[in-house]
Amino acid sequence: MRCNYCEWRCELSGSKYGICKMYHEQDGEIQERFPYQWSTYTVSHIESFPFYHAYPGSKSLAIGTVGCNFDCQYCSNAFIAKGEPDTLLEHLFYLTPEKVVKLALQTGCHNIVFNVNEPTVSIPSLLELSRAARQEGLAMGCLTNGYTTDEATELLASAFSFFNISLKSISSDFYRKYTRAPNVEPILRNIKRLAANSHVEVVTPVVPNVNDHELLEIARFLSSANPDMVWHVFRLLPEYKMKELRYPSIEALIPVLEEARQLLPYTYFHNFVGSDWVNTECTECGTVVIERLSLGCGGDRLISFDCQDNSCPECGHRIPMLGGKIEWNQEVV
Ligand SMILES: [Zn+2]
């Protein structure tokens, strides 16, 4: 019996596990091996994931499980993503969907974001969680590598209303070499599919001499999916099997990103302290409408939000945004 959640479509008959090791065949069905087992639940600023154009300023409950269907050479989370799920069990928390929702409410969170590993490896639990979250009016978002089958993409679209999809390269050669996935096409297809009906932001980690020459081609693709697409270019600080690589040069990338911004005005550049590429300018008159602080390595947060009804206060131009600004709930920790 083949697993239908991601494009690997692993054969799971008998006692076999697939690439992610998170599903097995039981009673003639593909089932999760560790339902409702979470590796993390922490409170975060929504900007830190990053989401820049969804519920700015809001408090999110960040959650994750274990396992991944990719094997990225530069994974910054290999312990959780690539560890043997059985041996990680002692580090996990068993929480029913209702308990997770209760935690989000108790900590004053506006939404729940799945961000530690790949949501595709825990789809049934996440569908249950999304039902419980919806009952309490909590929105759900996730970070994903986008390597789902058409059927699983529909399931993700029913569970989550905002997505951060990692597009690591536009070439299948890159994916084969650095992630083991054979083909970029399903990811491009899913970006287009999800961007048509949901809020999508895309992240591209830049690796010097590996994918830095592709940036404009990626910008052109994203612009064809949605000219208002929010694109986060990350200086990759390599980990795991690529620790020896040098860091990308900020000065070399800026002229390329300036060109990319002509195609995609909401292009951001992260992972260095003091970046002013994390602010949002009105594309009509140039007024800085949203200021953020970049602490590098995912510590971003909102500093000021000067839109009125999600429009520029100077010229009235609309800034694409899911929801408006949400006040950080100070009442609870
Ligand atoms: Zn303006």
Short mmCIF file of C-alpha atoms and ligand atoms in Angstrom, two decimals, residues 281-287 289 311-319, ligand 1:
data_model
loop_
_atom_site.label_atom_id
_atom_site.label_comp_id
_atom_site.label_asym_id
_atom_site.label_seq_id
_atom_site.Cartn_x
_atom_site.Cartn_y
_atom_site.Cartn_z
CA GLU A 281 7.44 50.34 1.78
CA CYS A 282 4.34 51.49 -0.03
CA THR A 283 4.94 50.44 -3.63
CA GLU A 284 3.16 53.57 -4.88
CA CYS A 285 4.79 56.42 -2.92
CA GLY A 286 7.70 54.81 -1.04
CA THR A 287 6.49 55.61 2.48
CA VAL A 289 4.46 51.66 6.31
CA SER A 311 -3.51 50.91 3.17
CA CYS A 312 -0.73 53.49 2.95
CA PRO A 313 -1.58 56.52 5.16
CA GLU A 314 -0.02 58.91 2.58
CA CYS A 315 -1.52 57.77 -0.71
CA GLY A 316 -4.13 55.13 0.21
CA HIS A 317 -2.43 52.37 -1.81
CA ARG A 318 -3.48 48.92 -0.55
CA ILE A 319 -0.83 46.78 1.16
ZN ZN B 1 1.76 55.30 -0.42
#
